[in-house]
mmCIF file of C-alpha atoms and ligand atoms in Angstrom:
data_model
loop_
_atom_site.group_PDB
_atom_site.id
_atom_site.type_symbol
_atom_site.label_atom_id
_atom_site.label_comp_id
_atom_site.label_asym_id
_atom_site.label_seq_id
_atom_site.Cartn_x
_atom_site.Cartn_y
_atom_site.Cartn_z
ATOM 1 C CA MET A 1 1.706 -142.697 130.092
ATOM 2 C CA LEU A 2 3.752 -142.739 126.898
ATOM 3 C CA LEU A 3 7.469 -143.263 127.649
ATOM 4 C CA ASP A 4 10.173 -141.803 125.428
ATOM 5 C CA CYS A 5 12.084 -145.063 125.345
ATOM 6 C CA VAL A 6 12.115 -148.556 126.809
ATOM 7 C CA VAL A 7 15.521 -150.174 127.150
ATOM 8 C CA VAL A 8 15.409 -153.971 127.265
ATOM 9 C CA GLY A 9 18.478 -155.397 128.994
ATOM 10 C CA GLY A 10 20.641 -154.091 131.815
ATOM 11 C CA GLY A 11 24.128 -155.171 130.797
ATOM 12 C CA PRO A 12 26.733 -152.514 129.973
ATOM 13 C CA ALA A 13 24.959 -151.704 126.678
ATOM 14 C CA GLY A 14 21.545 -151.075 128.239
ATOM 15 C CA LEU A 15 22.961 -149.350 131.323
ATOM 16 C CA ASN A 16 25.010 -146.893 129.263
ATOM 17 C CA ALA A 17 22.056 -146.292 126.947
ATOM 18 C CA ALA A 18 19.937 -145.486 130.017
ATOM 19 C CA LEU A 19 22.583 -143.077 131.325
ATOM 20 C CA VAL A 20 22.681 -141.110 128.056
ATOM 21 C CA LEU A 21 18.861 -141.037 127.804
ATOM 22 C CA GLY A 22 18.449 -139.948 131.422
ATOM 23 C CA ARG A 23 20.983 -137.158 130.971
ATOM 24 C CA ALA A 24 18.983 -136.032 127.909
ATOM 25 C CA LYS A 25 15.878 -135.691 130.139
ATOM 26 C CA LYS A 26 14.110 -138.600 128.434
ATOM 27 C CA LYS A 27 11.519 -140.561 130.388
ATOM 28 C CA ILE A 28 12.549 -144.187 130.196
ATOM 29 C CA ILE A 29 12.204 -147.595 131.805
ATOM 30 C CA LEU A 30 15.040 -150.102 131.689
ATOM 31 C CA PHE A 31 13.797 -153.676 132.050
ATOM 32 C CA ASP A 32 16.348 -156.265 133.077
ATOM 33 C CA GLU A 33 15.924 -159.882 134.082
ATOM 34 C CA ASN A 34 19.579 -159.875 135.188
ATOM 35 C CA LYS A 35 20.959 -162.935 133.402
ATOM 36 C CA PRO A 36 24.026 -161.428 131.720
ATOM 37 C CA ARG A 37 26.305 -163.442 129.479
ATOM 38 C CA ASN A 38 29.270 -163.100 131.847
ATOM 39 C CA ALA A 39 27.367 -164.369 134.916
ATOM 40 C CA VAL A 40 29.746 -167.378 134.968
ATOM 41 C CA THR A 41 32.869 -165.231 135.524
ATOM 42 C CA HIS A 42 34.343 -163.850 138.747
ATOM 43 C CA GLU A 43 36.300 -161.001 137.174
ATOM 44 C CA SER A 44 36.073 -158.766 134.091
ATOM 45 C CA HIS A 45 39.082 -157.345 132.308
ATOM 46 C CA GLY A 46 39.960 -154.691 129.754
ATOM 47 C CA PHE A 47 37.638 -151.825 130.768
ATOM 48 C CA ILE A 48 39.861 -148.908 131.705
ATOM 49 C CA THR A 49 39.244 -147.767 135.320
ATOM 50 C CA ARG A 50 37.381 -151.076 135.901
ATOM 51 C CA ASP A 51 40.035 -153.704 135.085
ATOM 52 C CA LYS A 52 39.617 -156.884 137.210
ATOM 53 C CA ILE A 53 36.196 -155.793 138.501
ATOM 54 C CA LYS A 54 33.578 -158.345 139.595
ATOM 55 C CA PRO A 55 30.636 -158.301 137.132
ATOM 56 C CA SER A 56 28.193 -157.770 140.038
ATOM 57 C CA GLU A 57 30.220 -154.783 141.289
ATOM 58 C CA PHE A 58 30.310 -153.258 137.789
ATOM 59 C CA LYS A 59 26.523 -153.439 137.681
ATOM 60 C CA GLN A 60 26.128 -152.025 141.189
ATOM 61 C CA ILE A 61 28.260 -148.975 140.328
ATOM 62 C CA ALA A 62 26.287 -148.443 137.110
ATOM 63 C CA LEU A 63 22.947 -148.614 138.949
ATOM 64 C CA GLU A 64 24.262 -146.088 141.500
ATOM 65 C CA ASP A 65 25.232 -143.727 138.651
ATOM 66 C CA LEU A 66 21.711 -143.952 137.189
ATOM 67 C CA LYS A 67 20.078 -142.917 140.492
ATOM 68 C CA ALA A 68 21.149 -139.318 139.815
ATOM 69 C CA TYR A 69 18.636 -139.056 136.942
ATOM 70 C CA PRO A 70 14.965 -138.903 137.997
ATOM 71 C CA GLU A 71 13.515 -139.789 134.569
ATOM 72 C CA ILE A 72 15.099 -143.266 134.670
ATOM 73 C CA THR A 73 13.141 -146.161 136.181
ATOM 74 C CA ILE A 74 14.685 -149.619 136.525
ATOM 75 C CA LYS A 75 12.478 -152.697 136.704
ATOM 76 C CA ASN A 76 13.756 -156.235 137.233
ATOM 77 C CA GLN A 77 11.287 -157.798 134.842
ATOM 78 C CA ARG A 78 11.553 -159.833 131.685
ATOM 79 C CA VAL A 79 10.012 -158.258 128.588
ATOM 80 C CA TYR A 80 7.918 -160.982 126.991
ATOM 81 C CA ASP A 81 6.487 -159.265 124.005
ATOM 82 C CA ILE A 82 6.519 -155.982 122.125
ATOM 83 C CA LYS A 83 3.826 -154.985 119.656
ATOM 84 C CA THR A 84 3.547 -152.014 117.343
ATOM 85 C CA GLU A 85 0.398 -149.886 117.746
ATOM 86 C CA ASN A 86 -0.362 -146.535 116.081
ATOM 87 C CA ASN A 87 3.192 -145.209 115.899
ATOM 88 C CA HIS A 88 4.265 -146.465 119.315
ATOM 89 C CA PHE A 89 5.158 -149.737 121.010
ATOM 90 C CA VAL A 90 3.264 -151.747 123.621
ATOM 91 C CA ILE A 91 5.543 -153.673 125.938
ATOM 92 C CA LEU A 92 4.398 -156.702 127.952
ATOM 93 C CA THR A 93 6.477 -157.728 130.960
ATOM 94 C CA SER A 94 6.658 -160.657 133.377
ATOM 95 C CA ASP A 95 4.656 -158.759 136.034
ATOM 96 C CA GLY A 96 1.702 -158.913 133.619
ATOM 97 C CA LEU A 97 1.684 -155.145 133.080
ATOM 98 C CA THR A 98 1.887 -153.295 129.775
ATOM 99 C CA TYR A 99 3.835 -150.155 129.033
ATOM 100 C CA GLN A 100 3.822 -147.814 126.058
ATOM 101 C CA SER A 101 6.863 -146.247 124.514
ATOM 102 C CA ARG A 102 7.865 -144.224 121.456
ATOM 103 C CA LYS A 103 11.200 -146.000 121.016
ATOM 104 C CA ILE A 104 12.729 -149.359 121.935
ATOM 105 C CA ILE A 105 16.388 -150.153 122.538
ATOM 106 C CA LEU A 106 17.200 -153.863 122.502
ATOM 107 C CA ALA A 107 20.294 -154.464 124.644
ATOM 108 C CA THR A 108 19.433 -158.067 125.317
ATOM 109 C CA GLY A 109 22.853 -159.707 124.807
ATOM 110 C CA LEU A 110 23.839 -163.158 123.579
ATOM 111 C CA LYS A 111 23.845 -166.705 124.918
ATOM 112 C CA ASP A 112 26.890 -168.995 124.608
ATOM 113 C CA ILE A 113 26.226 -172.510 123.345
ATOM 114 C CA LEU A 114 29.145 -174.701 124.441
ATOM 115 C CA PRO A 115 30.198 -177.951 122.723
ATOM 116 C CA ASN A 116 28.548 -181.034 124.181
ATOM 117 C CA ILE A 117 31.521 -182.157 126.307
ATOM 118 C CA LYS A 118 31.091 -183.604 129.790
ATOM 119 C CA GLY A 119 32.365 -181.194 132.443
ATOM 120 C CA ILE A 120 32.823 -178.121 130.229
ATOM 121 C CA HIS A 121 30.266 -176.038 132.159
ATOM 122 C CA ASP A 122 32.277 -176.641 135.386
ATOM 123 C CA TYR A 123 35.216 -174.703 133.941
ATOM 124 C CA TYR A 124 33.629 -172.138 131.594
ATOM 125 C CA GLY A 125 34.190 -168.689 133.035
ATOM 126 C CA THR A 126 36.798 -169.838 135.593
ATOM 127 C CA SER A 127 39.581 -171.572 133.620
ATOM 128 C CA ILE A 128 38.050 -171.975 130.147
ATOM 129 C CA PHE A 129 37.032 -168.813 128.330
ATOM 130 C CA SER A 130 36.014 -167.677 124.863
ATOM 131 C CA CYS A 131 37.836 -164.371 124.354
ATOM 132 C CA PRO A 132 41.619 -164.041 124.718
ATOM 133 C CA PHE A 133 41.392 -160.244 124.929
ATOM 134 C CA CYS A 134 39.191 -160.696 128.014
ATOM 135 C CA ASP A 135 41.081 -163.505 129.766
ATOM 136 C CA GLY A 136 44.320 -164.258 127.836
ATOM 137 C CA TRP A 137 46.507 -162.331 130.287
ATOM 138 C CA GLU A 138 45.332 -164.428 133.240
ATOM 139 C CA LEU A 139 46.296 -167.650 131.363
ATOM 140 C CA LYS A 140 49.478 -166.370 129.719
ATOM 141 C CA ASP A 141 52.447 -168.763 129.336
ATOM 142 C CA ARG A 142 50.490 -171.684 130.815
ATOM 143 C CA PRO A 143 49.725 -175.069 129.184
ATOM 144 C CA LEU A 144 46.465 -174.369 127.343
ATOM 145 C CA VAL A 145 43.900 -176.226 125.277
ATOM 146 C CA VAL A 146 41.829 -174.788 122.459
ATOM 147 C CA ILE A 147 38.549 -176.663 122.091
ATOM 148 C CA SER A 148 36.896 -175.935 118.783
ATOM 149 C CA GLU A 149 34.587 -177.964 116.589
ATOM 150 C CA ASN A 150 34.077 -175.318 113.939
ATOM 151 C CA GLU A 151 35.667 -173.148 111.258
ATOM 152 C CA ARG A 152 36.869 -170.613 113.857
ATOM 153 C CA ALA A 153 39.365 -173.202 115.183
ATOM 154 C CA PHE A 154 42.395 -172.007 113.206
ATOM 155 C CA HIS A 155 41.858 -168.314 113.936
ATOM 156 C CA ILE A 156 41.400 -168.805 117.697
ATOM 157 C CA THR A 157 44.416 -171.121 117.876
ATOM 158 C CA LYS A 158 46.660 -168.522 116.205
ATOM 159 C CA MET A 159 45.364 -165.904 118.630
ATOM 160 C CA ILE A 160 45.917 -168.057 121.732
ATOM 161 C CA TYR A 161 49.493 -168.748 120.581
ATOM 162 C CA ASN A 162 50.103 -165.037 121.194
ATOM 163 C CA TRP A 163 49.493 -165.594 124.928
ATOM 164 C CA SER A 164 51.080 -169.052 125.352
ATOM 165 C CA LYS A 165 53.419 -171.183 123.238
ATOM 166 C CA ASP A 166 52.220 -174.369 124.972
ATOM 167 C CA VAL A 167 48.964 -175.047 123.147
ATOM 168 C CA VAL A 168 47.137 -178.197 122.053
ATOM 169 C CA VAL A 169 43.995 -178.069 119.921
ATOM 170 C CA CYS A 170 41.108 -180.505 120.398
ATOM 171 C CA THR A 171 38.396 -180.705 117.761
ATOM 172 C CA ASN A 172 36.399 -183.356 119.673
ATOM 173 C CA GLY A 173 36.223 -185.703 116.706
ATOM 174 C CA LYS A 174 35.562 -183.065 114.038
ATOM 175 C CA ALA A 175 37.747 -182.409 110.967
ATOM 176 C CA VAL A 176 37.951 -178.624 110.828
ATOM 177 C CA PHE A 177 41.527 -177.895 109.717
ATOM 178 C CA THR A 178 42.788 -177.835 106.140
ATOM 179 C CA ASN A 179 46.088 -179.570 105.298
ATOM 180 C CA GLU A 180 47.779 -176.181 105.000
ATOM 181 C CA GLN A 181 46.507 -175.161 108.444
ATOM 182 C CA LYS A 182 47.671 -178.491 109.900
ATOM 183 C CA GLN A 183 51.148 -177.826 108.536
ATOM 184 C CA LEU A 184 51.190 -174.370 110.149
ATOM 185 C CA LEU A 185 50.118 -175.873 113.490
ATOM 186 C CA ALA A 186 52.947 -178.409 113.230
ATOM 187 C CA ASN A 187 55.461 -175.676 112.306
ATOM 188 C CA ASN A 188 54.534 -173.926 115.566
ATOM 189 C CA ASN A 189 54.667 -177.115 117.682
ATOM 190 C CA ILE A 190 50.931 -177.109 118.320
ATOM 191 C CA GLU A 191 49.560 -180.633 118.690
ATOM 192 C CA LEU A 192 46.272 -181.230 116.885
ATOM 193 C CA ILE A 193 44.010 -183.823 118.525
ATOM 194 C CA GLU A 194 41.033 -184.857 116.405
ATOM 195 C CA GLU A 195 39.973 -187.657 118.744
ATOM 196 C CA GLU A 196 36.731 -187.250 120.746
ATOM 197 C CA ILE A 197 36.963 -185.933 124.305
ATOM 198 C CA GLU A 198 35.526 -188.242 127.002
ATOM 199 C CA TYR A 199 35.391 -185.550 129.714
ATOM 200 C CA LEU A 200 37.191 -182.631 131.327
ATOM 201 C CA GLU A 201 38.657 -183.156 134.774
ATOM 202 C CA GLY A 202 39.644 -180.701 137.519
ATOM 203 C CA ASP A 203 38.377 -179.144 140.721
ATOM 204 C CA LYS A 204 36.708 -175.928 141.946
ATOM 205 C CA GLY A 205 36.537 -174.483 138.427
ATOM 206 C CA GLN A 206 40.213 -175.205 137.694
ATOM 207 C CA LEU A 207 40.726 -177.447 134.663
ATOM 208 C CA ARG A 208 43.468 -180.064 135.220
ATOM 209 C CA HIS A 209 43.121 -182.688 132.460
ATOM 210 C CA ILE A 210 41.482 -183.413 129.128
ATOM 211 C CA ILE A 211 40.519 -187.079 129.091
ATOM 212 C CA LEU A 212 40.218 -188.492 125.564
ATOM 213 C CA LYS A 213 38.035 -191.457 124.512
ATOM 214 C CA SER A 214 41.210 -193.591 124.201
ATOM 215 C CA GLY A 215 41.958 -192.918 127.883
ATOM 216 C CA ARG A 216 44.867 -190.571 127.153
ATOM 217 C CA GLU A 217 45.105 -187.755 129.730
ATOM 218 C CA ILE A 218 46.480 -184.359 128.754
ATOM 219 C CA ALA A 219 47.421 -182.028 131.599
ATOM 220 C CA ARG A 220 46.251 -178.434 130.954
ATOM 221 C CA ALA A 221 45.908 -175.367 133.169
ATOM 222 C CA GLY A 222 43.150 -173.693 131.185
ATOM 223 C CA GLY A 223 41.904 -173.023 127.724
ATOM 224 C CA PHE A 224 39.621 -171.382 125.243
ATOM 225 C CA VAL A 225 36.557 -172.640 123.418
ATOM 226 C CA THR A 226 34.736 -171.383 120.341
ATOM 227 C CA ALA A 227 31.176 -171.227 121.648
ATOM 228 C CA GLY A 228 28.141 -171.029 119.395
ATOM 229 C CA LEU A 229 26.313 -167.722 119.803
ATOM 230 C CA GLN A 230 22.565 -167.153 119.989
ATOM 231 C CA GLN A 231 20.386 -164.113 120.628
ATOM 232 C CA ALA A 232 19.520 -164.244 124.350
ATOM 233 C CA SER A 233 16.036 -162.959 123.572
ATOM 234 C CA PRO A 234 13.643 -163.597 120.666
ATOM 235 C CA LEU A 235 12.426 -159.964 120.737
ATOM 236 C CA ALA A 236 14.430 -158.886 117.680
ATOM 237 C CA GLN A 237 12.774 -161.590 115.581
ATOM 238 C CA VAL A 238 9.373 -160.851 117.165
ATOM 239 C CA LEU A 239 9.710 -157.218 116.073
ATOM 240 C CA GLY A 240 10.869 -158.207 112.567
ATOM 241 C CA CYS A 241 14.473 -156.976 112.879
ATOM 242 C CA SER A 242 16.843 -158.346 110.227
ATOM 243 C CA LEU A 243 19.735 -160.457 111.419
ATOM 244 C CA ASN A 244 23.118 -160.683 109.695
ATOM 245 C CA ASN A 245 24.858 -163.929 108.729
ATOM 246 C CA MET A 246 26.517 -164.121 112.165
ATOM 247 C CA GLY A 247 23.127 -163.950 113.906
ATOM 248 C CA GLY A 248 23.586 -160.344 115.053
ATOM 249 C CA ILE A 249 20.842 -157.720 114.751
ATOM 250 C CA GLU A 250 21.575 -155.637 111.673
ATOM 251 C CA THR A 251 21.913 -151.918 112.474
ATOM 252 C CA ASP A 252 23.269 -148.756 110.956
ATOM 253 C CA ASN A 253 26.293 -147.134 112.576
ATOM 254 C CA SER A 254 24.075 -145.571 115.254
ATOM 255 C CA GLY A 255 22.150 -148.691 116.283
ATOM 256 C CA ARG A 256 19.017 -148.161 114.176
ATOM 257 C CA THR A 257 17.516 -151.456 112.981
ATOM 258 C CA ASN A 258 15.399 -151.927 109.844
ATOM 259 C CA ILE A 259 12.275 -151.420 112.019
ATOM 260 C CA ALA A 260 11.517 -147.728 112.581
ATOM 261 C CA GLY A 261 11.790 -146.844 116.266
ATOM 262 C CA VAL A 262 13.724 -149.999 117.218
ATOM 263 C CA TYR A 263 17.433 -149.749 118.037
ATOM 264 C CA ALA A 264 19.888 -152.483 119.045
ATOM 265 C CA CYS A 265 23.233 -152.331 120.811
ATOM 266 C CA GLY A 266 25.805 -154.453 122.610
ATOM 267 C CA ASP A 267 26.634 -158.094 121.971
ATOM 268 C CA ASN A 268 23.267 -158.782 120.294
ATOM 269 C CA ALA A 269 24.222 -156.513 117.389
ATOM 270 C CA VAL A 270 28.025 -156.374 117.490
ATOM 271 C CA ILE A 271 28.628 -160.157 118.028
ATOM 272 C CA ALA A 272 32.398 -159.592 117.952
ATOM 273 C CA PRO A 273 34.433 -158.069 119.473
ATOM 274 C CA ALA A 274 32.259 -158.816 122.500
ATOM 275 C CA GLN A 275 33.490 -156.747 125.397
ATOM 276 C CA LEU A 276 31.946 -154.682 128.151
ATOM 277 C CA ILE A 277 33.537 -151.477 126.905
ATOM 278 C CA VAL A 278 32.375 -152.071 123.326
ATOM 279 C CA ALA A 279 28.834 -152.871 124.500
ATOM 280 C CA ALA A 280 28.748 -149.759 126.691
ATOM 281 C CA ALA A 281 29.953 -147.579 123.803
ATOM 282 C CA GLU A 282 27.355 -149.039 121.439
ATOM 283 C CA GLY A 283 24.675 -148.413 124.084
ATOM 284 C CA SER A 284 25.732 -144.812 124.272
ATOM 285 C CA LYS A 285 25.578 -144.441 120.464
ATOM 286 C CA ALA A 286 22.112 -146.013 120.219
ATOM 287 C CA ALA A 287 20.794 -143.726 122.954
ATOM 288 C CA MET A 288 22.178 -140.663 121.166
ATOM 289 C CA ALA A 289 20.411 -141.820 117.990
ATOM 290 C CA VAL A 290 17.142 -142.199 119.927
ATOM 291 C CA VAL A 291 17.459 -138.690 121.382
ATOM 292 C CA GLY A 292 18.362 -137.250 117.973
ATOM 293 C CA ASP A 293 15.391 -138.963 116.307
ATOM 294 C CA LEU A 294 12.959 -137.803 119.050
ATOM 295 C CA VAL A 295 14.261 -134.240 118.754
ATOM 296 C CA ASN A 296 13.821 -134.323 114.971
ATOM 297 C CA GLU A 297 10.258 -135.642 115.303
ATOM 298 C CA ASP A 298 9.249 -133.084 117.941
ATOM 299 C CA PHE A 299 11.015 -129.885 116.895
HETATM 300 C C1 FAD B 308 32.974 -166.276 130.066
HETATM 301 C C2 FAD B 308 32.949 -164.828 129.640
HETATM 302 C C3 FAD B 308 33.925 -163.957 130.107
HETATM 303 C C4 FAD B 308 33.928 -162.633 129.690
HETATM 304 N N1 FAD B 308 34.900 -161.803 130.155
HETATM 305 C C5 FAD B 308 34.923 -160.520 129.761
HETATM 306 C C6 FAD B 308 35.951 -159.646 130.219
HETATM 307 O O1 FAD B 308 36.821 -160.026 131.001
HETATM 308 N N2 FAD B 308 35.946 -158.374 129.741
HETATM 309 C C7 FAD B 308 34.993 -157.917 128.878
HETATM 310 O O2 FAD B 308 35.050 -156.752 128.500
HETATM 311 N N3 FAD B 308 34.014 -158.741 128.430
HETATM 312 C C8 FAD B 308 33.948 -160.012 128.856
HETATM 313 N N4 FAD B 308 32.966 -160.843 128.380
HETATM 314 C C9 FAD B 308 32.009 -160.338 127.391
HETATM 315 C C10 FAD B 308 30.914 -159.500 128.079
HETATM 316 O O3 FAD B 308 30.288 -160.268 129.078
HETATM 317 C C11 FAD B 308 29.890 -159.045 127.038
HETATM 318 O O4 FAD B 308 30.531 -158.427 125.948
HETATM 319 C C12 FAD B 308 28.908 -158.046 127.673
HETATM 320 O O5 FAD B 308 28.291 -158.607 128.806
HETATM 321 C C13 FAD B 308 27.872 -157.623 126.655
HETATM 322 O O6 FAD B 308 27.022 -156.687 127.242
HETATM 323 P P1 FAD B 308 25.493 -156.545 126.782
HETATM 324 O O7 FAD B 308 24.962 -155.418 127.568
HETATM 325 O O8 FAD B 308 25.408 -156.512 125.306
HETATM 326 O O9 FAD B 308 24.802 -157.939 127.213
HETATM 327 P P2 FAD B 308 24.702 -158.667 128.631
HETATM 328 O O10 FAD B 308 25.774 -158.217 129.565
HETATM 329 O O11 FAD B 308 24.595 -160.108 128.341
HETATM 330 O O12 FAD B 308 23.341 -158.125 129.244
HETATM 331 C C14 FAD B 308 22.098 -158.391 128.648
HETATM 332 C C15 FAD B 308 21.033 -158.241 129.725
HETATM 333 O O13 FAD B 308 19.745 -158.227 129.087
HETATM 334 C C16 FAD B 308 18.874 -159.027 129.858
HETATM 335 N N5 FAD B 308 17.752 -159.455 129.003
HETATM 336 C C17 FAD B 308 17.821 -160.233 127.878
HETATM 337 N N6 FAD B 308 16.581 -160.398 127.371
HETATM 338 C C18 FAD B 308 15.737 -159.727 128.181
HETATM 339 C C19 FAD B 308 14.320 -159.515 128.191
HETATM 340 N N7 FAD B 308 13.537 -160.043 127.245
HETATM 341 N N8 FAD B 308 13.770 -158.767 129.181
HETATM 342 C C20 FAD B 308 14.555 -158.211 130.157
HETATM 343 N N9 FAD B 308 15.899 -158.375 130.202
HETATM 344 C C21 FAD B 308 16.476 -159.117 129.233
HETATM 345 C C22 FAD B 308 19.760 -160.178 130.330
HETATM 346 O O14 FAD B 308 19.155 -160.890 131.414
HETATM 347 C C23 FAD B 308 21.021 -159.405 130.716
HETATM 348 O O15 FAD B 308 20.968 -158.937 132.048
HETATM 349 C C24 FAD B 308 32.924 -162.166 128.799
HETATM 350 C C25 FAD B 308 31.934 -163.041 128.348
HETATM 351 C C26 FAD B 308 31.943 -164.357 128.751
HETATM 352 C C27 FAD B 308 30.873 -165.284 128.257
#
């Protein structure tokens, strides 16, 4: 059977794309291996009507919504490969089966690559985060650390200062600030620490101290890190989709990639701002583009 569309990825982008496609009577399968980027967090913020929701509960509600639409099938499988064949796509999944579809939506998300600092994974998603719009409120007015080894250090530090005036910045041995930026940090009483970090110390996900190589201990109640970002799936490259200089899949305003019939939405294309509500909206837009393109081809 030839499907109208295969959606790869069941985060907010893919789930909202599926909803729009199902409501447009399109026959689709959504494949999801269920390893979302925010799996490390207990609570999501900033999505109106869903503020403070558990990521697992958000997904459960979305899957319930999709049950109302009979043309939507959900499969908990990884898509391994997608090939182009005579004007349609052949999709290979982890159950060893192949599927055929006219259109593909990639909603595969991103992976965070954290700095190589002992202990950081124990606190990422519980007291160390990457996006102040997502988690700044929960850490407001507390003693915070910004950990950044790259050129985003100054920007993130300025942003975090909006939520707390008690901020230190650790570059873990890297020199990433200009003299002018250093002066601005000093003017705002932000200590810059360029020494290497030995490890992070705390308990049950709660950061308590930054321990530097020199043995100095800095008490902190939480912080933010500039993570490296990578496509969570190689499918965009496999299909020949162009990436932009931030590593996001290049699309037009409706999610169409440079490969005819392939659309991308959510974190994998947007990169920033990375939020559930943005991903869901982009999923909706990509699905509308798919429906519009199918209608134009068939009318
Ligand atoms: C620590 C942390 C905290 C955050 N907190 C918030 C917050 O409070 N509020 C907020 O709005 N945002 C928050 N975010 C951002 C939010 O998680 C992302 O913006 C959002 O998840 C992006 O949705 P998405 O659908 O693009 O990708 P994802 O949610 O990452 O979903 C992608 C899905 O695709 C699946 N997939 C990938 N490749 C394949 C494949 N080949 N086959 C099958 N399935 C595949 C993955 O397993 C995954 O289930 C946070 C992120 C992090 C890292």
